[in-house]
Short mmCIF file of C-alpha atoms in Angstrom, two decimals:
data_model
loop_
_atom_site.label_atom_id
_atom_site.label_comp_id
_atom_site.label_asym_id
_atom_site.label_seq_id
_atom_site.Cartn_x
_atom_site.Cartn_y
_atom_site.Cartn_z
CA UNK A 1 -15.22 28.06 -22.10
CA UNK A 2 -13.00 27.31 -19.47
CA UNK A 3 -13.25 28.37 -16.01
CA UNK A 4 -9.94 28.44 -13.75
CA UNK A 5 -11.63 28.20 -10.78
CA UNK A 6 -11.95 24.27 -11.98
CA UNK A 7 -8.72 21.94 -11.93
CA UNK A 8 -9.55 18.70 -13.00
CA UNK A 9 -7.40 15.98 -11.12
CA UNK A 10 -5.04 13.54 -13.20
CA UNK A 11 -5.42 10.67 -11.30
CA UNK A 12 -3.83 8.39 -14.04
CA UNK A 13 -0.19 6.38 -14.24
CA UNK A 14 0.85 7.39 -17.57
CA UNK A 15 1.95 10.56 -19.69
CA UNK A 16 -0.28 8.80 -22.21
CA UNK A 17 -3.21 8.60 -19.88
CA UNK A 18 -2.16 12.05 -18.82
CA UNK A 19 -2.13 13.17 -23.11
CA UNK A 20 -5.60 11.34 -23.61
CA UNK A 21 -7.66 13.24 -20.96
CA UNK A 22 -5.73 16.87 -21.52
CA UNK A 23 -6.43 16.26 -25.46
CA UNK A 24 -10.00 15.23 -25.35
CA UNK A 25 -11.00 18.04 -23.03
CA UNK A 26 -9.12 20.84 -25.00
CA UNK A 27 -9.66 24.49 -24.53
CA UNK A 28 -12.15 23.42 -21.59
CA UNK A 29 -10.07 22.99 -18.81
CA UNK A 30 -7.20 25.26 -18.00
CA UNK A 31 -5.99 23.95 -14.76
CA UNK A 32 -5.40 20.44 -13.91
CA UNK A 33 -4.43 18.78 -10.39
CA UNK A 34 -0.53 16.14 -10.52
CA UNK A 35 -1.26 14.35 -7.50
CA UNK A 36 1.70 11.20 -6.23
CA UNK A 37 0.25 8.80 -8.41
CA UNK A 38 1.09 10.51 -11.42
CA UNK A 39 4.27 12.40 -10.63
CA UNK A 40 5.93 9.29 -8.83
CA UNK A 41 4.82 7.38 -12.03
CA UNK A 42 6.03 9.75 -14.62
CA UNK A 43 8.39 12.89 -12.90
CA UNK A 44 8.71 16.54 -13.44
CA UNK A 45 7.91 15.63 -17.81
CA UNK A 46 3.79 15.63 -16.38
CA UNK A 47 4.55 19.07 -15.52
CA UNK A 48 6.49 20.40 -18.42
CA UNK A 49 4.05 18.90 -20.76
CA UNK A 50 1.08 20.79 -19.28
CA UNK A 51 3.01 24.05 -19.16
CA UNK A 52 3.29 23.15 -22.94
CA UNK A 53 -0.17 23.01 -23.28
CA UNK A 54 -0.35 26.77 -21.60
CA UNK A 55 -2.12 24.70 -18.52
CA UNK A 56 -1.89 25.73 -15.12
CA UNK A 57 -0.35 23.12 -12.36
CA UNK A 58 -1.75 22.21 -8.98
CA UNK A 59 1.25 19.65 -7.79
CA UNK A 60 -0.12 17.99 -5.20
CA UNK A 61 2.36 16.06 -3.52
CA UNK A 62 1.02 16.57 0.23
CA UNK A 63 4.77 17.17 1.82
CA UNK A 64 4.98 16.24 5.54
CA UNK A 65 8.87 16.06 6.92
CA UNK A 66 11.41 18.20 8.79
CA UNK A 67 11.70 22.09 7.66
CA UNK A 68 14.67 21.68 6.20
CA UNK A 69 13.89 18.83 3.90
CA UNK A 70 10.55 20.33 2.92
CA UNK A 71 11.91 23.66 2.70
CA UNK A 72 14.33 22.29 -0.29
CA UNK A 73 11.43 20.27 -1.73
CA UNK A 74 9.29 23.47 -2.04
CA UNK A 75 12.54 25.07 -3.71
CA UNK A 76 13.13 22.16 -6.16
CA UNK A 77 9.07 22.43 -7.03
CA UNK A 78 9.34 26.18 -7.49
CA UNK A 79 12.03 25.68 -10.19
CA UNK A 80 9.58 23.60 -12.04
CA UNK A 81 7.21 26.12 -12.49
CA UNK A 82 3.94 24.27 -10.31
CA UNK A 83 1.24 27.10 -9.13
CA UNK A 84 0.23 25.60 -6.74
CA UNK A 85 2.27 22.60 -3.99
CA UNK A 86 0.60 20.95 -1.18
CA UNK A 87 2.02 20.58 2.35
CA UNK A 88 0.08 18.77 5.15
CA UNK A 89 -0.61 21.15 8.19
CA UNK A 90 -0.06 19.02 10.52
CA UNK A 91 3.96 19.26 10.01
CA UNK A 92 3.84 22.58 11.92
CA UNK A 93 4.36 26.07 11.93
CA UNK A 94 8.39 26.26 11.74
CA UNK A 95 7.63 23.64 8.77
CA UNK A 96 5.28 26.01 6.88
CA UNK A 97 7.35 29.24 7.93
CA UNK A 98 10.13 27.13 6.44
CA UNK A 99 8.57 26.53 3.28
CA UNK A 100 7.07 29.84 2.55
CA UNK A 101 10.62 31.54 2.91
CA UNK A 102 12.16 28.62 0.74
CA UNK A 103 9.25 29.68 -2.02
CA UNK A 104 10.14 32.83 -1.80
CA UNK A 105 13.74 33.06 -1.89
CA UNK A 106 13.90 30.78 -4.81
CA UNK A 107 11.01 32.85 -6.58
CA UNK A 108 13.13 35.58 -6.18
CA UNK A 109 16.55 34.56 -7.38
CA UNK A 110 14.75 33.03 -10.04
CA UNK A 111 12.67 36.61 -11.32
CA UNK A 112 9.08 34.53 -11.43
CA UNK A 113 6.23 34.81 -9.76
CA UNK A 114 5.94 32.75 -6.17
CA UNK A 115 4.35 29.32 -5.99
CA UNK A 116 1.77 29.14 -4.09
CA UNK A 117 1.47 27.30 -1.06
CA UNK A 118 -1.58 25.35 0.21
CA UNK A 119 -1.70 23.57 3.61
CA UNK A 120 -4.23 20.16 4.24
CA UNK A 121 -6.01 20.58 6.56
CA UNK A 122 -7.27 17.14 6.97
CA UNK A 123 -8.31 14.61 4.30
CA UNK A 124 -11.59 14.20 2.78
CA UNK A 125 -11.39 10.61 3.04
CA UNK A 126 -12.51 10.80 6.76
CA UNK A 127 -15.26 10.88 8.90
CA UNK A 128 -15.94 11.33 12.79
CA UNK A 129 -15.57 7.32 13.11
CA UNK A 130 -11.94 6.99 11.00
CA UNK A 131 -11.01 10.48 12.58
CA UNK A 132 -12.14 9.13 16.11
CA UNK A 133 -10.08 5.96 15.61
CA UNK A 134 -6.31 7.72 14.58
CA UNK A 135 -6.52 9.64 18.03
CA UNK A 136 -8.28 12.77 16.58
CA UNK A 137 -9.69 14.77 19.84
CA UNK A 138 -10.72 18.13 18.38
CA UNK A 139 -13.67 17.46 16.22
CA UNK A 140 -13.38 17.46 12.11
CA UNK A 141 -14.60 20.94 11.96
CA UNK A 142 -12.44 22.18 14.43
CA UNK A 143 -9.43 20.72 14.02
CA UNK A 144 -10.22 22.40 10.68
CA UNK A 145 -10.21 26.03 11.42
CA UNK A 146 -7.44 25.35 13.71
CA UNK A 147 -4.72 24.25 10.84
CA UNK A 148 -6.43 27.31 8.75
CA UNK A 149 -5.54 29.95 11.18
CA UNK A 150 -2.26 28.26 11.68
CA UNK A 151 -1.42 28.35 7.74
CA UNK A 152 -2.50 32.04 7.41
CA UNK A 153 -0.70 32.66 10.10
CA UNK A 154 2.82 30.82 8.90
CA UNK A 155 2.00 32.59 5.55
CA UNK A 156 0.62 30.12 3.60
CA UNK A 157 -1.40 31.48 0.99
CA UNK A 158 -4.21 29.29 1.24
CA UNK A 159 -5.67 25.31 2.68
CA UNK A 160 -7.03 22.41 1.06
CA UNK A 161 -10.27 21.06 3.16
CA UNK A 162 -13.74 20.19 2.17
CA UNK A 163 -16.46 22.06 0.88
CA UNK A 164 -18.22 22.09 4.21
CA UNK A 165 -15.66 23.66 6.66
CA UNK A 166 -15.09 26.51 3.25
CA UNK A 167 -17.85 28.44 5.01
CA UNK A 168 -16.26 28.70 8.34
CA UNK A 169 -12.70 28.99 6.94
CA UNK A 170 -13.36 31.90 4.68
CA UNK A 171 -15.02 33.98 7.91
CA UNK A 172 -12.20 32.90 10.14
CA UNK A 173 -8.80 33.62 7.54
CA UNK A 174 -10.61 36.50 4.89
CA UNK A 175 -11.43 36.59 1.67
CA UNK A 176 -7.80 37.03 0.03
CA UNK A 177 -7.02 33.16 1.41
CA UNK A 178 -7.10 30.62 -1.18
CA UNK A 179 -9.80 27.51 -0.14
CA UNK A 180 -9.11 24.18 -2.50
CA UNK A 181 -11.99 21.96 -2.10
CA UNK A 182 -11.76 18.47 -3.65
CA UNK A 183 -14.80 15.70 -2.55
CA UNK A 184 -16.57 17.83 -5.15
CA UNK A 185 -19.59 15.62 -6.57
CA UNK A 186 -21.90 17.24 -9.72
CA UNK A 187 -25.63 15.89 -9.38
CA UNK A 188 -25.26 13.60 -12.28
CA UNK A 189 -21.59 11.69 -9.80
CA UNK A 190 -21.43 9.20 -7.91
CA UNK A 191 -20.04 9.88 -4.29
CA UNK A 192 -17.12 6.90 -4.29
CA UNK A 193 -14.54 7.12 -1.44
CA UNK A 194 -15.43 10.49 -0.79
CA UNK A 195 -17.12 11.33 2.64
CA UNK A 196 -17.20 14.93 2.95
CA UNK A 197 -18.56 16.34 -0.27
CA UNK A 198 -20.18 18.99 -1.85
CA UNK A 199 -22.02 19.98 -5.32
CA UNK A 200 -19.85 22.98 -7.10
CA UNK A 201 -22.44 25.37 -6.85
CA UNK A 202 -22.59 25.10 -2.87
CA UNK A 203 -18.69 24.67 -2.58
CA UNK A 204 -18.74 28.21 -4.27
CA UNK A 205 -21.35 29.77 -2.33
CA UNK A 206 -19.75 28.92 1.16
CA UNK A 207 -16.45 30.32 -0.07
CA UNK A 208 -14.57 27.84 -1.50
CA UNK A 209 -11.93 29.39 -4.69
CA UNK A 210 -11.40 26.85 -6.79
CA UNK A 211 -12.80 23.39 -7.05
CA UNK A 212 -11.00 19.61 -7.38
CA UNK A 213 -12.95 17.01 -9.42
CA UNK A 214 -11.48 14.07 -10.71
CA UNK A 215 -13.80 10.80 -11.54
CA UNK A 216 -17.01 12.50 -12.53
CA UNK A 217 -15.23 14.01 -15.87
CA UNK A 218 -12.01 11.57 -16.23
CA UNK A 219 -14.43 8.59 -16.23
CA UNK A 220 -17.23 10.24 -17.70
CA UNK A 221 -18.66 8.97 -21.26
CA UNK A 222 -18.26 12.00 -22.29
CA UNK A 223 -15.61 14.18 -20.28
CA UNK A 224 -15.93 17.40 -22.21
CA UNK A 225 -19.85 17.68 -21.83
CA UNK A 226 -19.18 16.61 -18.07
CA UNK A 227 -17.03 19.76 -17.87
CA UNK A 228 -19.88 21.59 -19.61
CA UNK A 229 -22.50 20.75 -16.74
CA UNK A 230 -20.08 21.30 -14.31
CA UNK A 231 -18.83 25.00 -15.59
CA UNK A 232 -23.29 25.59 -16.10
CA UNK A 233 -23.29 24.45 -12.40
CA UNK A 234 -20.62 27.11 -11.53
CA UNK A 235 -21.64 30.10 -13.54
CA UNK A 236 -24.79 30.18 -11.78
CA UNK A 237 -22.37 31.38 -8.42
CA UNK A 238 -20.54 34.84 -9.46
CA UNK A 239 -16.93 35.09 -9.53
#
């Protein structure tokens, strides 16, 4: 039943939080997304457990500092086995050159396949008025594409962005360059904090690879039937 271009985000404090969602949704879900919450709450055992469970790990910890320091972050996260790490985009190209060489030279000593590296592009959380008011001058969309074509460029394998600049991203970087769309709302979910959002079934269309949701199946009366609709949703979109 499960579909891996779905990772279901543990946005919970606890490994037993963590246990209770991962149990009750079973053989449905083979990816799941260890956001700061989580990992700052509990440490690398969130990972290790879900590599028990023969789960696949987005870590995303969203690392923004000087090349050096995140190129030794991305090496310690590499040891631990994540398949995918966040970095934001904005910490520049000798910062994401830095990381991917850091990925790679530890994948290599270590005889395992690389971690992947995703760049954010910028949050979901904002809109043109929050984006106007932190200085932004480039508009969402193109401010977008711009951090896109930087991260393919620095070798980054892929970027995390909304559903609605997948489209444009896809055209501009190709269609081996992983998109990570979270602000992904089913029919049947409420929208929340999220601004920029999509359905799954459009996310996929304009391009998007794999697909973040969080509250509409963590909080949902029934989380493994909300993973149903959502993986009905998807099939209707090929692979």
């Amino acid at each position: 039943m499960a579909d891996d271009r779905l990772i279901v985000a543990l946005d919970v404090s606890t490994m037993d939080a963590m246990k209770e969602i991962v149990t009750s949704l079973g053989d449905a879900v083979s990816f799941y997304k260890v956001g700061m919450e989580l990992f700052y709450a509990e440490g690398e055992q969130t990972v290790r457990y879900l590599q028990e469970q023969n789960k696949q790990v987005f870590l995303d910890l969203k690392l923004h500092d000087i090349p050096n320091t995140v190129a030794h972050g991305v090496s310690s996260l590499t040891r631990l086995g994540a398949n995918l790490i966040t970095m934001h985009g904005q910490g520049g190209p000798v910062m994401m050159k830095a990381a991917v060489q850091a990925a790679r030279e530890t994948a290599e000593q270590l005889g395992v396949e690389r971690t992947k590296l995703l760049a954010i592009t910028v949050l979901t959380s904002f809109d043109d008025e929050a984006w106007t008011a932190t200085g932004g001058q480039l508009p969402i969309s193109d401010q977008v594409i711009r951090l896109a074509k930087l991260a393919k460029e620095c070798g980054m394998d892929g970027v995390v962005c909304s559903a609605l600049e997948a489209k444009m991203i896809r055209e501009a970087c190709g269609d081996d360059f992983l998109i990570v769309t979270p602000g992904i709302r089913p029919s049947f979910a409420a929208t929340n904090d999220q601004k920029r959002i999509a359905t799954p079934a459009s996310a996929l269309q304009d391009g998007a690879s794999r697909l973040v949701i969080g509250r509409p199946i963590t909080q949902a009366e029934n989380p493994r039937e909300a993973v149903r609709l959502i993986i009905e949703e998807m099939e209707n979109v090929s692979k």
